[in-house]
Amino acid sequence: MRTFVAVVDTGRFQDAAADLSISQQAVSKRIAGLEKDLAVRLFTRTAHGARLTIDGQAFLPHARELLRVAERAVASVLPGSRPLRVDVIASRSAASGLMRGFHRAHPEIELDVVMLFDIEAAVAAIRSGAIDASFRAVAVPGRPLPEEIDSVWVQDEVLQLLTGPDHVLAGARSVTLAQLTGHRIWMPGIVPGTEWAAYYDDLVAEFGLTIEATGPNFGSDALLDTIADTPALATFMGKQTRLVWPAGHGLRRIPVTDPTPVYPHSLLWRRDNPHPGLAVLRDHLAAASAGPGDAGIWAPGWATRR
Amino acid sequence: MRTFVAVVDTGRFQDAAADLSISQQAVSKRIAGLEKDLAVRLFTRTAHGARLTIDGQAFLPHARELLRVAERAVASVLPGSRPLRVDVIASRSAASGLMRGFHRAHPEIELDVVMLFDIEAAVAAIRSGAIDASFRAVAVPGRPLPEEIDSVWVQDEVLQLLTGPDHVLAGARSVTLAQLTGHRIWMPGIVPGTEWAAYYDDLVAEFGLTIEATGPNFGSDALLDTIADTPALATFMGKQTRLVWPAGHGLRRIPVTDPTPVYPHSLLWRRDNPHPGLAVLRDHLAAASAGPGDAGIWAPGWATRR
DNA sequence: AAATCGCACAACCACGGGTTGTGTACTAAG
DNA sequence: CTTAGTACACAACCCGTGGTTGTGCGATTT
């Protein structure tokens, strides 16, 4: 690809060869090999050099794009000035949505999103510099963060009930947590030991819900399919989570009240992290911070808010 | 990259090896080589298989993207169901804008844009099936199109004068073509023998303008820089052409009247071309067709409109 | 007609990247 | 604790990809 683009840019095989510090014959072989693999002619050879064929013209932007992507791929693991690397607690969480919003607002800031196991791993990664920031629920002062790590509350993610059209509660305008007692709540993909597990453990203990965290996570599609088809099953989902599901599933979002369960997201970062994107992210989040207010909400006792 | 993604998807070196029909040792070597090139560890090796490191997680989406791009690159020259391939007359022409609009309206339709030398080349490429459609100015019945090629008028591109802030006409609300007599109009990159050359030849012959088509085309940036800094120089530019230029250049767009020069764009395609995207493109353009109306406009005598 | 330019082909060679065979670390079972 | 099994790494080997130099051919220029 690099050779192909070099020939396009220089217009001559031998100039491209000089650019690449190889022989003209090597360029000829590379192009011939590429043309053989693709089974099309990319250049018309003239006495003045090489001109793109129509196929070559169509191929060129894809070749350039490939080189760009390859460069970004290398940059993503390059120590030094690599992209801002942020850990989110789950791909469907509000943290993911916030990062998408940040990317829309600052597309010039290269971004990589990763998912670590729990806050222990996140704190270790932040300390080592392997990641630049992390969205997590911060524990109460009982287990304080290391001194060099700062954190700031960002958003309370309001949880809603998601049911299929045939669920008993499908028609309800809202439900209370107490009303959910006895109903089966299904949360596949909750890994024991993570904050989500701790969160729902607390929720179960306090309100006597029946939450089934069993079963592997086959992805959003499988979850939504099952919820839509099973009248006895419901699940929790963030209010802002935007899902695409096939039309006609008839899924219902039902607000939960008295109290409304929320998941408090904070941003964690190392105070002396010099990454320029980090300050921009903090500023962006400060402006985007929002929550339902303190009235009538519930969060686990171990989690700090604000 | 393929091996890296295969290991991620299967979770085990040997399963990836089976998928790729190579030995487990080959996978081990490939991953080791990739890790050596990138100078980072991508996997933590456990007794159960391989798990991604943080660097690996950051790298993964780029790797997947690279494979996607590579696939599209191959598809762009694959005979059979390749992307819709459309020839435009120039990258700054209204045709390019129309194709961008089409892509926004139908992002699901894969698209490749090429630029052929002139309408002869375009007609030949359409007949051979090398391209699916072409934006061109269609000549009068004197030189009719081949029988198997259809064409339909799409849009009249209105030309405006573009000047720097210190140009004599910079303050004018509009100018007539007659007023431009004696002024230097600079159109770099106009290649002799193309329709653009014929167009401006006619314009010069009819209104006695001074158009300098000399000099190589160093791109929009160089053109705009020169226009902005040279009081005696102006150029023509499509009314809808959206350019990004550095702030403070103070470039002025000035409508031209009595008459308004327009470039008539038609779409050409082979009647029996079965590409599904072609019908969508024609429908889209039929809805998007627009022009200034017939009153007070000028187009070369050889060009048909409607 | 001769010189020049630009790419392709031929012959050759080195090394990258595959193979098989074996070793080591960790896990699970008895 | 031993033993068997699993999973990846290392070693030795070898073929073929992909580089080199040398040369040929067609087109353009003088």
Coordinates of N, CA and C (backbone and C1' of nucleotides) in Angstrom, one line a residue, chain C residues 1-2 4 6 12-13 15-16 18-25 29:
Chain C
dA1 P 17.9 4.3 -39.9 O5' 18.9 4.8 -38.8 C5' 20.1 5.5 -39.3 C4' 20.8 6.1 -38.0 C3' 21.0 5.1 -36.9 O3' 22.3 5.4 -36.4 C1' 19.7 6.9 -36.1
dA2 P 23.0 4.4 -35.4 O5' 23.0 5.3 -34.1 C5' 23.5 6.7 -34.2 C4' 23.2 7.4 -32.9 C3' 23.5 6.6 -31.6 O3' 24.2 7.4 -30.7 C1' 21.3 7.4 -31.6
dT4 P 23.0 9.6 -23.6 O5' 21.5 9.6 -23.0 C5' 20.6 10.7 -23.5 C4' 19.2 10.4 -23.0 C3' 19.2 9.9 -21.5 O3' 18.3 10.7 -20.8 C1' 17.8 8.6 -23.0
dG6 P 12.4 9.2 -16.6 O5' 11.6 7.8 -16.7 C5' 10.5 7.7 -17.5 C4' 10.0 6.2 -17.5 C3' 10.1 5.6 -16.1 O3' 8.8 5.0 -15.8 C1' 11.2 4.2 -17.7
dC12 P 21.5 -18.2 -11.8 O5' 21.7 -17.4 -10.4 C5' 22.4 -16.2 -10.4 C4' 22.2 -15.5 -9.0 C3' 22.3 -16.4 -7.8 O3' 23.3 -16.0 -6.9 C1' 20.4 -15.0 -7.7
dC13 P 23.8 -17.0 -5.8 O5' 23.4 -16.2 -4.5 C5' 23.4 -14.8 -4.4 C4' 22.6 -14.3 -3.3 C3' 22.6 -15.2 -2.0 O3' 22.7 -14.4 -0.9 C1' 20.4 -14.8 -2.7
dC15 P 20.4 -12.1 5.8 O5' 18.9 -11.9 6.3 C5' 18.0 -11.2 5.5 C4' 16.6 -11.8 5.7 C3' 16.3 -12.3 7.1 O3' 15.0 -12.1 7.4 C1' 15.9 -13.9 5.5
dG16 P 14.6 -11.2 8.6 O5' 13.0 -11.1 8.4 C5' 12.5 -10.7 7.1 C4' 11.3 -11.5 6.8 C3' 10.3 -11.8 7.9 O3' 9.0 -11.8 7.4 C1' 11.1 -13.9 7.0
dG18 P 3.7 -16.9 9.1 O5' 3.7 -18.5 9.1 C5' 3.1 -19.2 8.1 C4' 3.9 -20.4 7.7 C3' 3.8 -21.6 8.7 O3' 2.7 -22.4 8.4 C1' 6.1 -21.2 8.1
dT19 P 2.2 -23.5 9.5 O5' 3.3 -24.6 9.5 C5' 3.4 -25.5 8.4 C4' 4.6 -26.4 8.7 C3' 4.5 -27.3 9.9 O3' 3.9 -28.5 9.5 C1' 6.7 -26.3 9.8
dT20 P 3.3 -29.4 10.7 O5' 4.6 -30.1 11.4 C5' 5.5 -30.9 10.7 C4' 6.7 -31.3 11.6 C3' 6.3 -32.1 12.8 O3' 7.2 -33.2 13.0 C1' 7.6 -30.1 13.4
dG21 P 7.0 -34.2 14.1 O5' 7.9 -33.7 15.3 C5' 9.3 -33.5 15.0 C4' 10.0 -33.0 16.3 C3' 9.6 -33.7 17.6 O3' 10.7 -34.1 18.4 C1' 9.4 -31.4 17.8
dT22 P 10.5 -34.8 19.8 O5' 10.7 -33.6 20.8 C5' 11.9 -32.8 20.7 C4' 11.7 -31.7 21.7 C3' 11.4 -32.1 23.2 O3' 12.4 -31.6 24.0 C1' 10.1 -30.3 22.5
dG23 P 12.5 -32.0 25.6 O5' 12.2 -30.6 26.3 C5' 12.9 -29.4 25.9 C4' 12.3 -28.2 26.5 C3' 12.0 -28.3 28.0 O3' 12.5 -27.2 28.7 C1' 10.1 -27.6 26.9
dT24 P 12.6 -27.2 30.3 O5' 11.5 -26.2 30.8 C5' 11.4 -25.0 30.1 C4' 10.1 -24.3 30.6 C3' 9.7 -24.5 32.0 O3' 9.3 -23.3 32.6 C1' 7.9 -25.1 30.7
dA25 P 9.4 -22.9 34.1 O5' 8.0 -22.2 34.4 C5' 7.5 -21.3 33.5 C4' 6.0 -21.3 33.6 C3' 5.4 -21.5 35.0 O3' 4.4 -20.5 35.2 C1' 4.4 -23.1 33.5
dA29 P -11.3 -30.5 37.9 O5' -10.8 -31.9 38.1 C5' -10.2 -32.6 37.0 C4' -9.5 -33.9 37.5 C3' -10.2 -34.7 38.6 O3' -10.1 -36.1 38.3 C1' -8.1 -34.1 39.3

